[in-house]
């Protein structure tokens, strides 16, 4: 299985390289440092959500409420920024968004664990509750006009390069935040007992319980972590577009799930890696960017994404069947 | 057995509570026949789509592409209906063209269902992923066909479907009842229906009992597709238009309505009657709040809350019953 | 001899008025290999749950470890005192590596936060070498054989300083060779002073290396005996309290034309060059070890797989059986070995299960289900096979093993088969229920149905079949006429020692 997974990741990497070559052949501006930095920045929102979703999928669950959670935390920080923006700083903003995200996530985890309601059902219900109540309270207003420091922060470049014409570009701080989150997630999953316990629980909940794992704690952690990523994602979204709208994220759950599943995470739990999720986000992101650069009408974007998902899922199913067949013969 | 029993009971109690609450809060408005008629106009869209979601869920699957299927087949119907000839036609001719357009829409919906079924039954893709990919692709095709615009302006015969009533019963509601009747007939009174439940509980044992699982799953997703096609007729005629992204917010609500109606998220259990009661509860909450002039979004929140409440009560009842044994 | 590691004195357990265990006395010495035998429902599992701390014994019961009475013991306490259970499903984590499966417990138990992969591998390595096995530590557990998974589970226990290892039905899905290597590991543990309890109802293999055997029946301890003094028959008698006397079955049908004939049937990696004749109304025995190809052959006759070579003839005419639906059309039925997964839809009702194979015949002229026909058919089969069930609406999972097997049989007899293949027809069924299942099968044969009975219990085929085929490593070793042979002779062919 591990070998298959590694192969899965190399297949993805291969597909990404192939697409990159094709796009570059048609429009060389794809393969430039400037576009590379832009791409990374544009991945950071889906990428952050994908980290949380990865944890949930590995644990054997699913979360359809993270966009609603992100909307709630995004709205809260937007209101705070508008009313007392001068007394806040970026750390406080991340902290507040994170706390809101974690609280709502833990609420999901608690319902799932206490009442044994399937995670999909629980999160569909809570998603309606979070999103419905938020929209009632806020009346669906768009919020914009944040303090200048908030806009300035989004423009910070960690590495700055200049184009031939002298325009500056480079690695955005937003990308850096995402990369830090990726590394943290990778460390948790790979090198902590907590991370390995999540794999163990997703792999076999019964065995995990017998082995003395605290499943309640794991559930609370996983959904709380998804909430944290949703909260951070909402800040990233606010930084990227400098507006907060109640309906800009809800309905995008499936895009994130598709990216993570493309990256090799299984809906039955126990499998998935940060690298895979990163590659899944990259593949879907590059397709979008590439189509723009190749002057494919944006109308076709979804058709192609749909085909890519279907082909990739079929391919995975086909390979699984082959490997089962092979094993039967060799035994 | 006791499991299904308790959930229907809980649902009936919830329904009575909702009726009483709405009655007290809105006064006579709620029990007014006009209100019931308007509920009967609103319920069918979500209702028919919920039936389309329910059947795959009984086989322990899911069909995330129902809305996308409905939109695409609605768009194709709309294209036929807004063509020169159909707009110039009159009388019987016009009715024939409308019937033809609907038929083409159904065929497309059934075909999409069959493709879903093929992916899930024959290529053995996980239903959630196969139908997710299908959803995105169909949605894309719809966007390409419509260039992202609305197609509108249908012959009167088409609009009648969404607005007419027979003996005071709105046609869309009749369509919902017919669909519910057919689904109930298939599930309870045909060999395929029994097999759908059995496959939902244990596909391996069915396979060893000579059940053609692949064929049953193919039929399941085709039926789900056709029901999406019926939903498309109701949606296009009520909106007098078709678009690539109509009703997208319904998708997870159909899962909510199914589960609230007692459909097990792990397959094998669930009845049409439960789903109908669940739909009635949801519609009454929505209409009641509407009468009080409260935002639609509170309705969403309340729906989510009712689902959680019913699931928690069900859990507690089961726990209590286990303890007694 | 030193004092026992663990002793139970007057241990009882009542569940809601039902006596699960009645004043049990039991002890196990350090380094002892002890078998715990008993039928389903005899109290074996309750006793294991009490020893492992997952269930509390009734007041008045005394549990002593190293001579010190233990007043209350949680599951964690039990593990900390060196008592571990390996359940039948092995409690492994299929998507994790062997090394992690072995060592992860250790990290969790010691409240470690960070996983040091070098250390983890060393722990796994050490655990392996303690019992002298070599497993592919980097492979995922779902890639290795059940036998290796079992060894990994033992290694896992080793990381926690185990003193008493309880193994629940450890040999039920292992081949002969795998059982031997498991036993050598257990002997290795014995040498290190670790005690082992085997919980099993199939004790042939285990008896060779066991020191003592304790037998439970209906919640009472019948006694503890030196293993050397017992054999299979005396053990069965102790477990059931009844002497089983079989009368051999006499086939009645004519023997002129075989209803089924296999000519040199082969399928790569499964079975080779199998030829056999099956006559109407006979019960043909097919025996062999796990992996001998017995089930694989049956699945080819049943249309689940297709043979690569050879031909299948029915009533003298060659047929190709491409699917299970084809097999049904030809009147071939198959009762699978794994009753709960392959045989029954356990969450659904008895009635639904019974009509599953005959749904297409249960219709009116309009192709709708005919509820009267269905009701009659279900009632007929429930009565015919005397299935004991409160209501035909009850889920199958609420029935006893014997009654569940009757439901499977009913499902297939309802399909009116000419050939009935039974794979392990009485696995996990109590002796009394076993006999009545055998009676049902004999009755079917008398009605002219041809039965192939696949079983690894040689006495079962010996007493019920007129002819017995023995398979070994995919080949047909020999065909016996039952009255000309003995159980021992068949056993030798089964083990491949001829």
Tab-separated table of N, CA, C and O in Angstrom, chain A residues 1-4 187 189-194 196-197 199-213 217 269-271 327-329 331, chain C residues 76 79 87-97 100 104-105 107-108 112-117 138-140 142-145 156 160 268-270:
chain	number	residue	atom	x	y	z
A	1	UNK	N	0.847	-1.203	0.000
A	1	UNK	CA	0.000	0.000	0.000
A	1	UNK	C	0.873	1.241	0.000
A	1	UNK	O	0.621	2.191	-0.730
A	2	UNK	N	1.915	1.208	0.801
A	2	UNK	CA	2.773	2.383	0.853
A	2	UNK	C	3.429	2.593	-0.501
A	2	UNK	O	3.484	3.707	-1.004
A	3	UNK	N	3.842	1.473	-1.081
A	3	UNK	CA	4.477	1.579	-2.393
A	3	UNK	C	3.494	2.151	-3.403
A	3	UNK	O	3.833	3.003	-4.202
A	4	UNK	N	2.252	1.668	-3.336
A	4	UNK	CA	1.235	2.166	-4.250
A	4	UNK	C	1.050	3.664	-4.052
A	4	UNK	O	0.938	4.424	-4.993
A	187	UNK	N	4.780	17.630	9.905
A	187	UNK	CA	5.450	17.186	11.128
A	187	UNK	C	4.461	16.438	12.036
A	187	UNK	O	4.761	15.357	12.548
A	189	UNK	N	1.718	14.851	11.292
A	189	UNK	CA	1.292	13.548	10.770
A	189	UNK	C	2.409	12.524	10.783
A	189	UNK	O	2.176	11.338	10.972
A	190	UNK	N	3.622	12.998	10.586
A	190	UNK	CA	4.719	12.045	10.413
A	190	UNK	C	5.444	11.746	11.723
A	190	UNK	O	5.861	10.622	11.964
A	191	UNK	N	5.598	12.746	12.547
A	191	UNK	CA	6.522	12.576	13.678
A	191	UNK	C	5.883	12.692	15.056
A	191	UNK	O	6.591	12.785	16.039
A	192	UNK	N	4.577	12.766	15.133
A	192	UNK	CA	4.014	12.782	16.480
A	192	UNK	C	3.135	11.561	16.684
A	192	UNK	O	2.574	11.013	15.729
A	193	UNK	N	3.051	11.136	17.925
A	193	UNK	CA	2.197	10.004	18.260
A	193	UNK	C	0.748	10.349	17.930
A	193	UNK	O	-0.015	9.526	17.438
A	194	UNK	N	0.408	11.630	18.152
A	194	UNK	CA	-0.935	12.097	17.814
A	194	UNK	C	-1.242	11.853	16.334
A	194	UNK	O	-2.284	11.282	15.984
A	196	UNK	N	0.225	9.813	14.161
A	196	UNK	CA	0.137	8.391	13.825
A	196	UNK	C	-1.149	7.785	14.380
A	196	UNK	O	-1.720	6.866	13.806
A	197	UNK	N	-1.610	8.293	15.531
A	197	UNK	CA	-2.851	7.787	16.106
A	197	UNK	C	-4.031	8.106	15.192
A	197	UNK	O	-4.984	7.339	15.108
A	199	UNK	N	-3.914	8.242	11.910
A	199	UNK	CA	-3.871	7.194	10.887
A	199	UNK	C	-4.433	5.892	11.439
A	199	UNK	O	-5.186	5.197	10.780
A	200	UNK	N	-4.022	5.563	12.675
A	200	UNK	CA	-4.457	4.295	13.274
A	200	UNK	C	-5.977	4.277	13.415
A	200	UNK	O	-6.630	3.296	13.053
A	201	UNK	N	-6.552	5.390	13.885
A	201	UNK	CA	-7.991	5.444	14.079
A	201	UNK	C	-8.706	5.308	12.734
A	201	UNK	O	-9.681	4.565	12.607
A	202	UNK	N	-8.204	6.002	11.711
A	202	UNK	CA	-8.836	5.933	10.401
A	202	UNK	C	-8.707	4.559	9.791
A	202	UNK	O	-9.565	4.099	9.054
A	203	UNK	N	-7.608	3.887	10.123
A	203	UNK	CA	-7.336	2.572	9.575
A	203	UNK	C	-8.262	1.529	10.194
A	203	UNK	O	-8.794	0.671	9.505
A	204	UNK	N	-8.451	1.591	11.504
A	204	UNK	CA	-9.345	0.653	12.178
A	204	UNK	C	-9.752	1.202	13.541
A	204	UNK	O	-8.990	1.096	14.503
A	205	UNK	N	-10.930	1.805	13.625
A	205	UNK	CA	-11.362	2.395	14.902
A	205	UNK	C	-11.458	1.365	16.026
A	205	UNK	O	-11.101	1.666	17.168
A	206	UNK	N	-11.898	0.149	15.690
A	206	UNK	CA	-12.037	-0.879	16.722
A	206	UNK	C	-10.686	-1.219	17.319
A	206	UNK	O	-10.503	-1.255	18.543
A	207	UNK	N	-9.707	-1.451	16.437
A	207	UNK	CA	-8.370	-1.772	16.929
A	207	UNK	C	-7.827	-0.615	17.753
A	207	UNK	O	-7.173	-0.829	18.772
A	208	UNK	N	-8.080	0.605	17.301
A	208	UNK	CA	-7.545	1.770	18.001
A	208	UNK	C	-8.103	1.837	19.413
A	208	UNK	O	-7.398	2.104	20.369
A	209	UNK	N	-9.376	1.537	19.536
A	209	UNK	CA	-9.990	1.585	20.852
A	209	UNK	C	-9.388	0.515	21.764
A	209	UNK	O	-9.052	0.781	22.908
A	210	UNK	N	-9.237	-0.712	21.186
A	210	UNK	CA	-8.673	-1.800	21.998
A	210	UNK	C	-7.257	-1.493	22.433
A	210	UNK	O	-6.835	-1.870	23.505
A	211	UNK	N	-6.512	-0.799	21.558
A	211	UNK	CA	-5.119	-0.517	21.884
A	211	UNK	C	-5.010	0.617	22.895
A	211	UNK	O	-3.913	1.012	23.261
A	212	UNK	N	-6.135	1.151	23.340
A	212	UNK	CA	-6.105	2.162	24.387
A	212	UNK	C	-5.958	3.581	23.875
A	212	UNK	O	-5.603	4.481	24.623
A	213	UNK	N	-6.229	3.821	22.569
A	213	UNK	CA	-6.214	5.192	22.074
A	213	UNK	C	-7.450	5.902	22.602
A	213	UNK	O	-8.523	5.307	22.702
A	217	UNK	N	-10.568	12.167	22.268
A	217	UNK	CA	-9.563	13.215	22.137
A	217	UNK	C	-9.160	13.366	20.661
A	217	UNK	O	-9.000	14.469	20.155
A	269	UNK	N	-10.622	6.361	5.005
A	269	UNK	CA	-9.748	6.640	6.131
A	269	UNK	C	-8.429	5.884	6.115
A	269	UNK	O	-8.266	4.906	5.409
A	270	UNK	N	-7.480	6.390	6.909
A	270	UNK	CA	-6.222	5.688	7.096
A	270	UNK	C	-5.129	6.000	6.094
A	270	UNK	O	-3.986	5.643	6.315
A	271	UNK	N	-5.468	6.650	4.981
A	271	UNK	CA	-4.426	6.975	4.010
A	271	UNK	C	-4.471	8.451	3.639
A	271	UNK	O	-5.491	9.106	3.758
A	327	UNK	N	-1.887	-9.876	-6.357
A	327	UNK	CA	-1.619	-10.489	-5.065
A	327	UNK	C	-2.219	-11.885	-4.998
A	327	UNK	O	-1.617	-12.808	-4.483
A	328	UNK	N	-3.422	-12.037	-5.548
A	328	UNK	CA	-4.077	-13.335	-5.519
A	328	UNK	C	-3.229	-14.354	-6.252
A	328	UNK	O	-3.046	-15.484	-5.807
A	329	UNK	N	-2.651	-13.945	-7.392
A	329	UNK	CA	-1.874	-14.901	-8.180
A	329	UNK	C	-0.584	-15.267	-7.474
A	329	UNK	O	-0.212	-16.431	-7.399
A	331	UNK	N	0.092	-15.275	-4.324
A	331	UNK	CA	-0.035	-16.060	-3.093
A	331	UNK	C	-0.193	-17.509	-3.400
A	331	UNK	O	-0.939	-18.222	-3.318
C	76	UNK	N	-6.682	-1.380	31.110
C	76	UNK	CA	-5.326	-0.838	31.124
C	76	UNK	C	-4.490	-1.499	32.223
C	76	UNK	O	-3.331	-1.833	32.007
C	79	UNK	N	-3.263	-4.843	31.099
C	79	UNK	CA	-2.121	-4.754	30.190
C	79	UNK	C	-0.857	-4.422	30.982
C	79	UNK	O	0.198	-5.010	30.782
C	87	UNK	N	-7.115	-10.776	19.703
C	87	UNK	CA	-8.445	-11.187	19.250
C	87	UNK	C	-8.357	-11.837	17.886
C	87	UNK	O	-7.364	-11.697	17.171
C	88	UNK	N	-9.460	-12.500	17.536
C	88	UNK	CA	-9.481	-13.221	16.274
C	88	UNK	C	-9.203	-12.293	15.086
C	88	UNK	O	-8.550	-12.674	14.134
C	89	UNK	N	-9.729	-11.059	15.153
C	89	UNK	CA	-9.488	-10.138	14.035
C	89	UNK	C	-8.134	-9.450	14.131
C	89	UNK	O	-7.808	-8.591	13.322
C	90	UNK	N	-7.339	-9.809	15.116
C	90	UNK	CA	-5.949	-9.380	15.275
C	90	UNK	C	-5.775	-7.907	15.631
C	90	UNK	O	-4.675	-7.460	15.911
C	91	UNK	N	-6.840	-7.109	15.617
C	91	UNK	CA	-6.757	-5.695	16.008
C	91	UNK	C	-5.610	-4.957	15.344
C	91	UNK	O	-4.950	-4.145	15.982
C	92	UNK	N	-5.358	-5.241	14.090
C	92	UNK	CA	-4.244	-4.531	13.469
C	92	UNK	C	-4.728	-3.275	12.770
C	92	UNK	O	-5.917	-3.049	12.618
C	93	UNK	N	-3.760	-2.456	12.358
C	93	UNK	CA	-4.064	-1.244	11.599
C	93	UNK	C	-3.609	-1.469	10.164
C	93	UNK	O	-2.426	-1.320	9.861
C	94	UNK	N	-4.527	-1.847	9.287
C	94	UNK	CA	-4.130	-2.314	7.963
C	94	UNK	C	-3.305	-1.316	7.151
C	94	UNK	O	-2.445	-1.715	6.377
C	95	UNK	N	-3.536	-0.009	7.332
C	95	UNK	CA	-2.825	0.955	6.494
C	95	UNK	C	-1.483	1.388	7.067
C	95	UNK	O	-0.797	2.193	6.468
C	96	UNK	N	-1.127	0.884	8.241
C	96	UNK	CA	0.160	1.261	8.819
C	96	UNK	C	1.171	0.146	8.583
C	96	UNK	O	0.810	-0.988	8.314
C	97	UNK	N	2.447	0.501	8.727
C	97	UNK	CA	3.478	-0.496	8.475
C	97	UNK	C	3.525	-1.510	9.623
C	97	UNK	O	2.995	-1.273	10.710
C	100	UNK	N	5.141	-0.089	12.679
C	100	UNK	CA	4.260	0.774	13.469
C	100	UNK	C	3.226	-0.033	14.228
C	100	UNK	O	2.901	0.264	15.377
C	104	UNK	N	3.652	1.036	17.920
C	104	UNK	CA	2.899	2.263	18.224
C	104	UNK	C	2.300	2.232	19.633
C	104	UNK	O	2.327	3.223	20.363
C	105	UNK	N	1.778	1.061	20.012
C	105	UNK	CA	1.250	0.870	21.358
C	105	UNK	C	2.211	1.336	22.434
C	105	UNK	O	1.828	1.967	23.409
C	107	UNK	N	4.583	3.512	22.277
C	107	UNK	CA	4.682	4.968	22.370
C	107	UNK	C	3.471	5.550	23.097
C	107	UNK	O	3.596	6.422	23.936
C	108	UNK	N	2.282	5.052	22.741
C	108	UNK	CA	1.067	5.571	23.368
C	108	UNK	C	1.088	5.258	24.859
C	108	UNK	O	0.818	6.120	25.693
C	112	UNK	N	4.333	9.073	25.130
C	112	UNK	CA	5.304	9.790	24.317
C	112	UNK	C	4.563	10.678	23.338
C	112	UNK	O	3.461	10.365	22.909
C	113	UNK	N	5.166	11.804	22.989
C	113	UNK	CA	4.507	12.735	22.072
C	113	UNK	C	5.084	12.638	20.661
C	113	UNK	O	4.391	12.811	19.675
C	114	UNK	N	6.378	12.423	20.598
C	114	UNK	CA	7.064	12.470	19.304
C	114	UNK	C	7.456	11.051	18.883
C	114	UNK	O	7.875	10.254	19.707
C	115	UNK	N	7.303	10.760	17.613
C	115	UNK	CA	7.699	9.454	17.098
C	115	UNK	C	9.113	9.558	16.543
C	115	UNK	O	9.363	10.304	15.601
C	116	UNK	N	10.025	8.831	17.149
C	116	UNK	CA	11.367	8.731	16.597
C	116	UNK	C	11.411	7.442	15.786
C	116	UNK	O	11.344	6.345	16.334
C	117	UNK	N	11.498	7.606	14.458
C	117	UNK	CA	11.348	6.415	13.599
C	117	UNK	C	12.461	5.402	13.790
C	117	UNK	O	12.226	4.202	13.650
C	138	UNK	N	8.844	-2.831	6.868
C	138	UNK	CA	8.426	-1.645	6.123
C	138	UNK	C	7.144	-1.857	5.331
C	138	UNK	O	6.561	-0.908	4.811
C	139	UNK	N	6.696	-3.107	5.226
C	139	UNK	CA	5.478	-3.367	4.448
C	139	UNK	C	4.261	-2.920	5.251
C	139	UNK	O	4.302	-2.861	6.476
C	140	UNK	N	3.205	-2.595	4.550
C	140	UNK	CA	1.961	-2.311	5.256
C	140	UNK	C	1.315	-3.622	5.685
C	140	UNK	O	1.447	-4.634	5.000
C	142	UNK	N	-1.661	-4.644	5.564
C	142	UNK	CA	-2.613	-5.271	4.642
C	142	UNK	C	-1.933	-5.924	3.446
C	142	UNK	O	-2.588	-6.494	2.584
C	143	UNK	N	-0.592	-5.846	3.390
C	143	UNK	CA	0.111	-6.518	2.299
C	143	UNK	C	0.671	-7.875	2.724
C	143	UNK	O	1.172	-8.614	1.879
C	144	UNK	N	0.628	-8.194	4.019
C	144	UNK	CA	1.236	-9.452	4.446
C	144	UNK	C	0.136	-10.457	4.779
C	144	UNK	O	-1.025	-10.099	4.923
C	145	UNK	N	0.520	-11.732	4.880
C	145	UNK	CA	-0.475	-12.785	5.086
C	145	UNK	C	-1.073	-12.714	6.488
C	145	UNK	O	-0.510	-12.086	7.387
C	156	UNK	N	3.754	-7.260	18.920
C	156	UNK	CA	3.202	-6.077	19.566
C	156	UNK	C	3.039	-6.313	21.066
C	156	UNK	O	3.390	-5.462	21.878
C	160	UNK	N	5.313	-4.793	25.255
C	160	UNK	CA	4.728	-4.318	26.509
C	160	UNK	C	5.015	-5.278	27.663
C	160	UNK	O	4.266	-5.330	28.613
C	268	UNK	N	-5.021	-21.424	-12.920
C	268	UNK	CA	-3.649	-21.119	-12.523
C	268	UNK	C	-3.595	-20.586	-11.088
C	268	UNK	O	-4.343	-19.685	-10.726
C	269	UNK	N	-2.709	-21.176	-10.311
C	269	UNK	CA	-2.507	-20.706	-8.953
C	269	UNK	C	-3.565	-21.183	-7.972
C	269	UNK	O	-3.496	-20.860	-6.791
C	270	UNK	N	-4.590	-21.925	-8.448
C	270	UNK	CA	-5.651	-22.329	-7.538
C	270	UNK	C	-5.812	-23.854	-7.465
C	270	UNK	O	-5.703	-24.431	-6.399
